[in-house]
PDB file of C-alpha atoms in Angstrom:
ATOM      1  CA  MET A   1       7.453  -4.273  -1.281  1.00 44.00           C
ATOM      2  CA  ASN A   2      11.085  -3.967  -0.432  1.00 43.00           C
ATOM      3  CA  LYS A   3      12.459  -7.397   0.415  1.00 50.00           C
ATOM      4  CA  PRO A   4      15.853  -8.997   0.728  1.00 46.00           C
ATOM      5  CA  SER A   5      16.758 -11.642  -1.805  1.00 43.00           C
ATOM      6  CA  GLU A   6      14.132 -14.382  -2.020  1.00 48.00           C
ATOM      7  CA  SER A   7      16.395 -16.815  -3.814  1.00 43.00           C
ATOM      8  CA  ALA A   8      18.283 -18.250  -0.869  1.00 45.00           C
ATOM      9  CA  PRO A   9      17.840 -21.968  -0.199  1.00 42.00           C
ATOM     10  CA  SER A  10      15.940 -23.241   2.791  1.00 39.00           C
ATOM     11  CA  GLY A  11      17.447 -22.492   6.184  1.00 40.00           C
ATOM     12  CA  THR A  12      19.779 -19.729   5.076  1.00 41.00           C
ATOM     13  CA  ASN A  13      19.862 -15.947   4.828  1.00 49.00           C
ATOM     14  CA  TRP A  14      17.214 -15.294   7.503  1.00 51.00           C
ATOM     15  CA  HIS A  15      19.479 -12.831   9.342  1.00 55.00           C
ATOM     16  CA  ASP A  16      17.048  -9.924   9.015  1.00 60.00           C
ATOM     17  CA  LEU A  17      13.937 -11.819  10.060  1.00 63.00           C
ATOM     18  CA  GLY A  18      14.170 -10.765  13.730  1.00 66.00           C
ATOM     19  CA  THR A  19      14.394  -7.081  12.850  1.00 66.00           C
ATOM     20  CA  ARG A  20      11.487  -7.367  10.426  1.00 68.00           C
ATOM     21  CA  LEU A  21       9.319  -9.130  12.999  1.00 73.00           C
ATOM     22  CA  LEU A  22      10.128  -6.552  15.700  1.00 74.00           C
ATOM     23  CA  SER A  23       9.214  -3.681  13.387  1.00 70.00           C
ATOM     24  CA  ALA A  24       6.000  -5.469  12.403  1.00 72.00           C
ATOM     25  CA  ALA A  25       5.139  -6.018  16.071  1.00 79.00           C
ATOM     26  CA  ILE A  26       5.229  -2.247  16.560  1.00 78.00           C
ATOM     27  CA  MET A  27       3.597  -1.178  13.284  1.00 79.00           C
ATOM     28  CA  LEU A  28       0.715  -3.632  13.073  1.00 80.00           C
ATOM     29  CA  PRO A  29      -0.949  -2.800  16.434  1.00 86.00           C
ATOM     30  CA  LEU A  30      -0.802   0.908  15.555  1.00 86.00           C
ATOM     31  CA  ALA A  31      -2.267   0.279  12.103  1.00 86.00           C
ATOM     32  CA  PHE A  32      -4.998  -2.085  13.249  1.00 87.00           C
ATOM     33  CA  GLY A  33      -5.790   0.146  16.221  1.00 90.00           C
ATOM     34  CA  GLY A  34      -6.365   3.143  13.967  1.00 91.00           C
ATOM     35  CA  ILE A  35      -8.435   1.085  11.545  1.00 93.00           C
ATOM     36  CA  TRP A  36     -10.559  -0.338  14.349  1.00 93.00           C
ATOM     37  CA  ALA A  37     -11.122   3.067  15.963  1.00 92.00           C
ATOM     38  CA  GLY A  38     -12.111   4.720  12.692  1.00 91.00           C
ATOM     39  CA  GLY A  39     -13.248   8.337  12.680  1.00 91.00           C
ATOM     40  CA  VAL A  40     -10.687  11.043  13.263  1.00 89.00           C
ATOM     41  CA  PHE A  41      -8.044   8.552  14.455  1.00 91.00           C
ATOM     42  CA  TYR A  42      -8.176   6.659  11.186  1.00 93.00           C
ATOM     43  CA  ASP A  43      -8.308   9.842   9.113  1.00 91.00           C
ATOM     44  CA  VAL A  44      -5.221  11.245  10.834  1.00 89.00           C
ATOM     45  CA  LEU A  45      -3.381   7.934  10.389  1.00 91.00           C
ATOM     46  CA  ILE A  46      -4.076   7.861   6.645  1.00 92.00           C
ATOM     47  CA  VAL A  47      -3.164  11.532   6.163  1.00 90.00           C
ATOM     48  CA  PHE A  48       0.171  11.164   7.960  1.00 88.00           C
ATOM     49  CA  VAL A  49       1.099   7.918   6.214  1.00 91.00           C
ATOM     50  CA  THR A  50       0.236   9.365   2.802  1.00 91.00           C
ATOM     51  CA  LEU A  51       2.251  12.483   3.505  1.00 89.00           C
ATOM     52  CA  GLY A  52       5.158  10.298   4.596  1.00 87.00           C
ATOM     53  CA  ILE A  53       5.065   8.445   1.279  1.00 90.00           C
ATOM     54  CA  VAL A  54       4.966  11.720  -0.641  1.00 87.00           C
ATOM     55  CA  TYR A  55       7.906  13.078   1.371  1.00 85.00           C
ATOM     56  CA  GLU A  56      10.006   9.969   0.702  1.00 87.00           C
ATOM     57  CA  GLY A  57       9.220   9.998  -2.999  1.00 85.00           C
ATOM     58  CA  ALA A  58       9.886  13.722  -3.376  1.00 85.00           C
ATOM     59  CA  ALA A  59      13.187  13.378  -1.518  1.00 84.00           C
ATOM     60  CA  LEU A  60      14.286  10.621  -3.897  1.00 85.00           C
ATOM     61  CA  LEU A  61      13.168  12.374  -7.068  1.00 84.00           C
ATOM     62  CA  LEU A  62      14.608  15.725  -6.015  1.00 80.00           C
ATOM     63  CA  ARG A  63      17.826  13.996  -4.879  1.00 73.00           C
ATOM     64  CA  ARG A  64      17.621  15.326  -1.335  1.00 61.00           C
ATOM     65  CA  ARG A  65      18.291  13.354   1.836  1.00 56.00           C
ATOM     66  CA  SER A  66      17.764  15.936   4.566  1.00 50.00           C
ATOM     67  CA  ALA A  67      14.581  17.471   5.952  1.00 56.00           C
ATOM     68  CA  ASP A  68      14.942  20.203   3.345  1.00 62.00           C
ATOM     69  CA  ILE A  69      13.276  18.841   0.211  1.00 72.00           C
ATOM     70  CA  GLY A  70      13.191  22.294  -1.323  1.00 73.00           C
ATOM     71  CA  LEU A  71      10.431  24.847  -1.675  1.00 74.00           C
ATOM     72  CA  LEU A  72       8.722  23.064  -4.556  1.00 75.00           C
ATOM     73  CA  GLY A  73       8.845  19.765  -2.700  1.00 79.00           C
ATOM     74  CA  TRP A  74       7.158  21.329   0.306  1.00 79.00           C
ATOM     75  CA  VAL A  75       4.497  22.870  -1.948  1.00 78.00           C
ATOM     76  CA  VAL A  76       3.645  19.400  -3.255  1.00 82.00           C
ATOM     77  CA  PHE A  77       3.699  18.003   0.277  1.00 81.00           C
ATOM     78  CA  ALA A  78       1.336  20.722   1.548  1.00 82.00           C
ATOM     79  CA  ASN A  79      -1.039  20.331  -1.391  1.00 80.00           C
ATOM     80  CA  VAL A  80      -1.446  16.596  -0.764  1.00 85.00           C
ATOM     81  CA  GLY A  81      -2.283  17.379   2.859  1.00 83.00           C
ATOM     82  CA  VAL A  82      -4.844  19.988   1.837  1.00 79.00           C
ATOM     83  CA  LEU A  83      -6.467  17.626  -0.666  1.00 80.00           C
ATOM     84  CA  LEU A  84      -6.754  14.774   1.822  1.00 83.00           C
ATOM     85  CA  VAL A  85      -8.149  17.007   4.555  1.00 80.00           C
ATOM     86  CA  GLY A  86     -10.386  18.612   1.930  1.00 78.00           C
ATOM     87  CA  TRP A  87     -11.792  15.209   0.995  1.00 78.00           C
ATOM     88  CA  ILE A  88     -12.544  14.475   4.634  1.00 79.00           C
ATOM     89  CA  GLY A  89     -14.086  17.914   5.152  1.00 73.00           C
ATOM     90  CA  HIS A  90     -15.805  18.081   1.727  1.00 69.00           C
ATOM     91  CA  LEU A  91     -13.772  20.900   0.233  1.00 67.00           C
ATOM     92  CA  ASP A  92     -15.196  22.729  -2.785  1.00 70.00           C
ATOM     93  CA  PRO A  93     -14.364  20.659  -5.943  1.00 65.00           C
ATOM     94  CA  MET A  94     -12.938  23.636  -7.855  1.00 68.00           C
ATOM     95  CA  THR A  95     -10.583  24.406  -4.970  1.00 71.00           C
ATOM     96  CA  GLU A  96      -9.464  20.772  -4.940  1.00 71.00           C
ATOM     97  CA  ILE A  97      -8.726  20.933  -8.681  1.00 73.00           C
ATOM     98  CA  LEU A  98      -6.549  24.000  -8.108  1.00 74.00           C
ATOM     99  CA  PHE A  99      -4.517  22.292  -5.409  1.00 76.00           C
ATOM    100  CA  LEU A 100      -4.286  19.152  -7.576  1.00 77.00           C
ATOM    101  CA  ALA A 101      -2.755  21.199 -10.399  1.00 79.00           C
ATOM    102  CA  LEU A 102      -0.263  22.781  -8.015  1.00 76.00           C
ATOM    103  CA  MET A 103       1.111  19.337  -7.145  1.00 80.00           C
ATOM    104  CA  PHE A 104       2.952  19.323 -10.461  1.00 84.00           C
ATOM    105  CA  VAL A 105       4.989  22.470  -9.767  1.00 79.00           C
ATOM    106  CA  ALA A 106       7.985  20.325  -8.829  1.00 76.00           C
ATOM    107  CA  GLY A 107       7.824  18.459 -12.112  1.00 83.00           C
ATOM    108  CA  PRO A 108       5.719  15.699 -13.665  1.00 87.00           C
ATOM    109  CA  ARG A 109       7.452  12.848 -11.848  1.00 88.00           C
ATOM    110  CA  VAL A 110       6.955  14.333  -8.386  1.00 86.00           C
ATOM    111  CA  GLY A 111       3.405  15.306  -9.279  1.00 87.00           C
ATOM    112  CA  LEU A 112       2.589  11.829 -10.551  1.00 90.00           C
ATOM    113  CA  LEU A 113       4.015  10.178  -7.452  1.00 89.00           C
ATOM    114  CA  ALA A 114       1.977  12.541  -5.265  1.00 88.00           C
ATOM    115  CA  VAL A 115      -1.175  11.684  -7.209  1.00 89.00           C
ATOM    116  CA  ILE A 116      -0.518   7.932  -6.824  1.00 92.00           C
ATOM    117  CA  ALA A 117       0.007   8.317  -3.081  1.00 91.00           C
ATOM    118  CA  MET A 118      -3.094  10.490  -2.757  1.00 90.00           C
ATOM    119  CA  ILE A 119      -5.264   8.015  -4.697  1.00 92.00           C
ATOM    120  CA  GLY A 120      -4.059   5.273  -2.359  1.00 94.00           C
ATOM    121  CA  GLY A 121      -4.913   7.372   0.689  1.00 92.00           C
ATOM    122  CA  LEU A 122      -8.320   8.393  -0.664  1.00 91.00           C
ATOM    123  CA  SER A 123      -9.108   4.763  -1.507  1.00 94.00           C
ATOM    124  CA  LEU A 124      -8.426   3.720   2.074  1.00 95.00           C
ATOM    125  CA  LEU A 125     -10.617   6.558   3.344  1.00 93.00           C
ATOM    126  CA  TRP A 126     -13.354   5.502   0.917  1.00 93.00           C
ATOM    127  CA  LEU A 127     -13.235   1.853   1.982  1.00 94.00           C
ATOM    128  CA  ARG A 128     -13.423   2.707   5.688  1.00 94.00           C
ATOM    129  CA  ASP A 129     -16.514   4.861   5.063  1.00 91.00           C
ATOM    130  CA  LEU A 130     -18.476   2.110   3.282  1.00 90.00           C
ATOM    131  CA  PRO A 131     -21.846   1.592   4.999  1.00 87.00           C
ATOM    132  CA  HIS A 132     -21.904  -1.459   7.275  1.00 87.00           C
ATOM    133  CA  TRP A 133     -18.747  -2.975   5.797  1.00 91.00           C
ATOM    134  CA  GLY A 134     -16.151  -0.219   6.175  1.00 93.00           C
ATOM    135  CA  LEU A 135     -14.080  -1.791   8.939  1.00 95.00           C
ATOM    136  CA  VAL A 136     -13.968  -5.300   7.466  1.00 95.00           C
ATOM    137  CA  SER A 137     -13.280  -3.899   3.969  1.00 95.00           C
ATOM    138  CA  VAL A 138     -10.079  -2.179   5.077  1.00 96.00           C
ATOM    139  CA  LEU A 139      -9.038  -5.164   7.192  1.00 96.00           C
ATOM    140  CA  PHE A 140      -9.680  -7.488   4.249  1.00 97.00           C
ATOM    141  CA  VAL A 141      -7.436  -5.481   1.919  1.00 97.00           C
ATOM    142  CA  LEU A 142      -4.702  -5.080   4.527  1.00 95.00           C
ATOM    143  CA  CYS A 143      -4.723  -8.804   5.354  1.00 95.00           C
ATOM    144  CA  ILE A 144      -4.467  -9.652   1.632  1.00 97.00           C
ATOM    145  CA  VAL A 145      -1.451  -7.391   1.134  1.00 95.00           C
ATOM    146  CA  ILE A 146       0.273  -8.713   4.257  1.00 92.00           C
ATOM    147  CA  ALA A 147      -0.445 -12.316   3.228  1.00 95.00           C
ATOM    148  CA  SER A 148       0.866 -11.722  -0.286  1.00 95.00           C
ATOM    149  CA  ASP A 149       4.048 -10.112   1.009  1.00 91.00           C
ATOM    150  CA  THR A 150       4.700 -12.668   3.753  1.00 91.00           C
ATOM    151  CA  SER A 151       3.907 -15.707   1.615  1.00 94.00           C
ATOM    152  CA  ALA A 152       6.083 -14.440  -1.229  1.00 92.00           C
ATOM    153  CA  TYR A 153       8.942 -13.794   1.185  1.00 87.00           C
ATOM    154  CA  ALA A 154       8.681 -17.270   2.733  1.00 90.00           C
ATOM    155  CA  ALA A 155       8.156 -19.194  -0.509  1.00 90.00           C
ATOM    156  CA  GLY A 156      11.012 -17.384  -2.232  1.00 87.00           C
ATOM    157  CA  ARG A 157      13.388 -18.084   0.628  1.00 86.00           C
ATOM    158  CA  ILE A 158      12.367 -21.736   0.926  1.00 89.00           C
ATOM    159  CA  PHE A 159      12.097 -22.763  -2.732  1.00 88.00           C
ATOM    160  CA  GLY A 160      14.234 -20.189  -4.569  1.00 82.00           C
ATOM    161  CA  GLY A 161      14.430 -20.933  -8.284  1.00 84.00           C
ATOM    162  CA  ALA A 162      14.082 -18.820 -11.398  1.00 83.00           C
ATOM    163  CA  LYS A 163      13.947 -15.042 -11.114  1.00 87.00           C
ATOM    164  CA  LEU A 164      10.648 -13.275 -11.682  1.00 86.00           C
ATOM    165  CA  ALA A 165      11.935 -10.031 -13.190  1.00 83.00           C
ATOM    166  CA  PRO A 166      15.744  -9.897 -12.817  1.00 82.00           C
ATOM    167  CA  ARG A 167      16.112  -6.526 -14.555  1.00 82.00           C
ATOM    168  CA  ILE A 168      13.657  -4.920 -12.151  1.00 84.00           C
ATOM    169  CA  SER A 169      14.201  -6.773  -8.888  1.00 83.00           C
ATOM    170  CA  PRO A 170      16.935  -9.437  -8.927  1.00 81.00           C
ATOM    171  CA  GLY A 171      15.867 -10.881  -5.559  1.00 82.00           C
ATOM    172  CA  LYS A 172      12.294 -11.800  -6.514  1.00 87.00           C
ATOM    173  CA  THR A 173      11.589 -15.332  -7.699  1.00 87.00           C
ATOM    174  CA  ARG A 174       8.735 -16.983  -9.528  1.00 90.00           C
ATOM    175  CA  SER A 175       8.209 -19.336  -6.612  1.00 91.00           C
ATOM    176  CA  GLY A 176       7.883 -16.306  -4.342  1.00 90.00           C
ATOM    177  CA  ALA A 177       5.337 -14.692  -6.652  1.00 93.00           C
ATOM    178  CA  LEU A 178       3.288 -17.878  -6.836  1.00 95.00           C
ATOM    179  CA  GLY A 179       3.493 -18.354  -3.081  1.00 94.00           C
ATOM    180  CA  GLY A 180       2.317 -14.790  -2.586  1.00 95.00           C
ATOM    181  CA  LEU A 181      -0.740 -15.327  -4.788  1.00 96.00           C
ATOM    182  CA  VAL A 182      -1.637 -18.578  -3.048  1.00 97.00           C
ATOM    183  CA  GLY A 183      -1.309 -16.915   0.351  1.00 97.00           C
ATOM    184  CA  ALA A 184      -3.406 -13.934  -0.722  1.00 97.00           C
ATOM    185  CA  ALA A 185      -6.167 -16.175  -2.071  1.00 97.00           C
ATOM    186  CA  ILE A 186      -6.276 -18.410   1.013  1.00 97.00           C
ATOM    187  CA  VAL A 187      -6.301 -15.502   3.458  1.00 97.00           C
ATOM    188  CA  GLY A 188      -8.938 -13.754   1.341  1.00 97.00           C
ATOM    189  CA  GLY A 189     -11.207 -16.772   1.597  1.00 97.00           C
ATOM    190  CA  ILE A 190     -10.643 -17.132   5.334  1.00 97.00           C
ATOM    191  CA  VAL A 191     -11.204 -13.458   6.178  1.00 97.00           C
ATOM    192  CA  ALA A 192     -14.293 -13.318   3.951  1.00 96.00           C
ATOM    193  CA  GLN A 193     -15.810 -16.388   5.596  1.00 96.00           C
ATOM    194  CA  LEU A 194     -15.164 -15.029   9.088  1.00 96.00           C
ATOM    195  CA  ALA A 195     -16.574 -11.573   8.241  1.00 94.00           C
ATOM    196  CA  ALA A 196     -19.579 -12.748   6.209  1.00 93.00           C
ATOM    197  CA  PRO A 197     -20.247 -16.498   6.284  1.00 94.00           C
ATOM    198  CA  GLY A 198     -20.896 -17.988   2.873  1.00 93.00           C
ATOM    199  CA  THR A 199     -18.768 -15.469   0.963  1.00 93.00           C
ATOM    200  CA  TRP A 200     -15.520 -17.426   1.028  1.00 95.00           C
ATOM    201  CA  LEU A 201     -15.438 -17.978  -2.749  1.00 95.00           C
ATOM    202  CA  GLY A 202     -15.722 -14.258  -3.481  1.00 94.00           C
ATOM    203  CA  GLY A 203     -13.070 -13.615  -0.862  1.00 96.00           C
ATOM    204  CA  LEU A 204     -10.740 -16.178  -2.409  1.00 97.00           C
ATOM    205  CA  ILE A 205     -11.138 -14.774  -5.928  1.00 96.00           C
ATOM    206  CA  THR A 206     -10.860 -11.170  -4.752  1.00 96.00           C
ATOM    207  CA  GLY A 207      -7.847 -12.090  -2.653  1.00 97.00           C
ATOM    208  CA  LEU A 208      -6.163 -13.514  -5.738  1.00 97.00           C
ATOM    209  CA  VAL A 209      -6.977 -10.402  -7.804  1.00 97.00           C
ATOM    210  CA  LEU A 210      -5.763  -8.021  -5.104  1.00 97.00           C
ATOM    211  CA  GLY A 211      -2.694 -10.219  -4.628  1.00 97.00           C
ATOM    212  CA  VAL A 212      -1.807  -9.675  -8.294  1.00 96.00           C
ATOM    213  CA  ALA A 213      -2.290  -5.922  -7.839  1.00 97.00           C
ATOM    214  CA  SER A 214      -0.128  -5.944  -4.712  1.00 96.00           C
ATOM    215  CA  GLN A 215       2.725  -7.698  -6.512  1.00 95.00           C
ATOM    216  CA  CYS A 216       2.435  -5.305  -9.449  1.00 94.00           C
ATOM    217  CA  GLY A 217       2.757  -2.401  -7.019  1.00 94.00           C
ATOM    218  CA  ASP A 218       5.783  -4.093  -5.505  1.00 91.00           C
ATOM    219  CA  LEU A 219       7.458  -4.478  -8.893  1.00 92.00           C
ATOM    220  CA  ALA A 220       6.605  -0.922  -9.920  1.00 92.00           C
ATOM    221  CA  GLU A 221       8.236   0.452  -6.770  1.00 90.00           C
ATOM    222  CA  SER A 222      11.287  -1.768  -7.350  1.00 88.00           C
ATOM    223  CA  ALA A 223      11.604  -0.397 -10.880  1.00 90.00           C
ATOM    224  CA  PHE A 224      11.257   3.148  -9.521  1.00 89.00           C
ATOM    225  CA  LYS A 225      14.087   2.640  -7.023  1.00 87.00           C
ATOM    226  CA  ARG A 226      16.273   0.778  -9.511  1.00 86.00           C
ATOM    227  CA  ARG A 227      15.997   3.660 -11.953  1.00 87.00           C
ATOM    228  CA  LEU A 228      17.070   6.063  -9.205  1.00 85.00           C
ATOM    229  CA  GLY A 229      19.881   3.772  -8.037  1.00 84.00           C
ATOM    230  CA  VAL A 230      18.665   3.342  -4.430  1.00 84.00           C
ATOM    231  CA  LYS A 231      17.908   0.256  -2.349  1.00 82.00           C
ATOM    232  CA  ASP A 232      15.364   1.694   0.099  1.00 79.00           C
ATOM    233  CA  SER A 233      13.048   4.695  -0.074  1.00 79.00           C
ATOM    234  CA  SER A 234      14.289   5.613   3.421  1.00 76.00           C
ATOM    235  CA  ARG A 235      15.501   4.003   6.643  1.00 75.00           C
ATOM    236  CA  LEU A 236      12.417   4.874   8.657  1.00 72.00           C
ATOM    237  CA  ILE A 237      11.392   1.271   9.446  1.00 68.00           C
ATOM    238  CA  PRO A 238      14.225  -1.087  10.512  1.00 61.00           C
ATOM    239  CA  GLY A 239      14.280  -4.215   8.373  1.00 58.00           C
ATOM    240  CA  HIS A 240      11.696  -2.849   5.958  1.00 61.00           C
ATOM    241  CA  GLY A 241      13.103   0.424   4.592  1.00 71.00           C
ATOM    242  CA  GLY A 242      10.660   3.287   4.253  1.00 81.00           C
ATOM    243  CA  LEU A 243       6.909   3.741   4.047  1.00 87.00           C
ATOM    244  CA  LEU A 244       7.029   3.503   0.264  1.00 88.00           C
ATOM    245  CA  ASP A 245       8.870   0.186   0.544  1.00 86.00           C
ATOM    246  CA  ARG A 246       6.383  -1.188   3.033  1.00 86.00           C
ATOM    247  CA  LEU A 247       3.173   0.077   1.436  1.00 91.00           C
ATOM    248  CA  ASP A 248       3.863  -0.233  -2.294  1.00 91.00           C
ATOM    249  CA  GLY A 249       1.502  -3.188  -2.629  1.00 94.00           C
ATOM    250  CA  LEU A 250      -1.225  -1.425  -0.670  1.00 95.00           C
ATOM    251  CA  LEU A 251      -0.989   1.609  -2.975  1.00 95.00           C
ATOM    252  CA  ALA A 252      -2.000  -0.681  -5.854  1.00 96.00           C
ATOM    253  CA  ALA A 253      -4.445  -2.983  -4.055  1.00 97.00           C
ATOM    254  CA  ALA A 254      -6.488  -0.344  -2.196  1.00 96.00           C
ATOM    255  CA  PRO A 255      -7.570   1.638  -5.315  1.00 96.00           C
ATOM    256  CA  LEU A 256      -8.555  -1.609  -7.054  1.00 96.00           C
ATOM    257  CA  ALA A 257     -10.583  -2.663  -4.004  1.00 96.00           C
ATOM    258  CA  ALA A 258     -12.284   0.742  -3.966  1.00 94.00           C
ATOM    259  CA  LEU A 259     -13.177   0.362  -7.656  1.00 93.00           C
ATOM    260  CA  ILE A 260     -14.584  -3.124  -7.030  1.00 92.00           C
ATOM    261  CA  SER A 261     -16.645  -1.762  -4.123  1.00 91.00           C
ATOM    262  CA  MET A 262     -18.296   0.700  -6.496  1.00 87.00           C
ATOM    263  CA  ALA A 263     -19.766  -2.245  -8.388  1.00 78.00           C
ATOM    264  CA  VAL A 264     -21.683  -3.441  -5.328  1.00 71.00           C
ATOM    265  CA  THR A 265     -25.405  -2.916  -5.870  1.00 53.00           C
ATOM    266  CA  ASP A 266     -28.018  -1.561  -3.464  1.00 46.00           C
ATOM    267  CA  GLY A 267     -26.114   1.574  -2.598  1.00 44.00           C
ATOM    268  CA  LEU A 268     -23.055  -0.258  -1.265  1.00 48.00           C
ATOM    269  CA  THR A 269     -25.176  -1.880   1.460  1.00 51.00           C
ATOM    270  CA  GLY A 270     -25.952  -5.205  -0.202  1.00 67.00           C
ATOM    271  CA  GLY A 271     -22.894  -6.979   1.139  1.00 82.00           C
ATOM    272  CA  PRO A 272     -19.111  -6.855   1.370  1.00 90.00           C
ATOM    273  CA  PHE A 273     -17.365  -5.714  -1.798  1.00 92.00           C
ATOM    274  CA  TRP A 274     -15.661  -9.044  -2.429  1.00 93.00           C
ATOM    275  CA  THR A 275     -19.020 -10.694  -3.210  1.00 88.00           C
ATOM    276  CA  VAL A 276     -18.973  -8.941  -6.605  1.00 83.00           C
ATOM    277  CA  LEU A 277     -16.399 -11.432  -7.910  1.00 77.00           C
ATOM    278  CA  SER A 278     -18.112 -14.555  -6.596  1.00 70.00           C
TER     279      SER A 278
END
């Protein structure tokens, strides 16, 4: 995710922390409220967030900053919306394939970004619809991504040290990456134990795996922005940048979690998905 430099020594360069916390205090209740409510509220939340990511990415790739992302950009935007709503409403598969193909009318890069965003959105819809464990599955993944991001931010600021990938993201440090993985694993174990007692080991291992995926998503988005010569995907969220900046890790972790959930036996009713890795 988009972060300020993590290499500052302890006690310095925390000037943006207040803004980040204020934004989080507004975003998190909305996100958790939609997840808890489920149903149409959750579906609408995922559709709008996914469309926001697609809009930001298309605006960057098409080099447009205003509401006018061009006719082809709007075609891609509309097709993602149709596909997501079609998934929810069980649209005919052949019709979905047609709309999927149309997403590439603005070029392969825009089409690929739209597909990545859509897979992330569909994965979150899939996880929420899991029998018996839908709510806790989404909360588990979200808590892992937040823990990875927050722990990496704190560890990088406190310990600093060698850069993780200076050519991709000069601000990220190895200490931050390690701190993020430790935080993701610990939170995974805690959330798993609270949701399903006795599954803490699977939660810890799955938390570590999803933490790796989250950081890979973070680095991929950093490389994407660096190639385009921009710092933030947008200025939508004060202190955090845009939706793509904030949710890059989730776009990688959610599809992996959905894939892991497919390995659960007994028709996805045998237990929470993180027990597969225990």
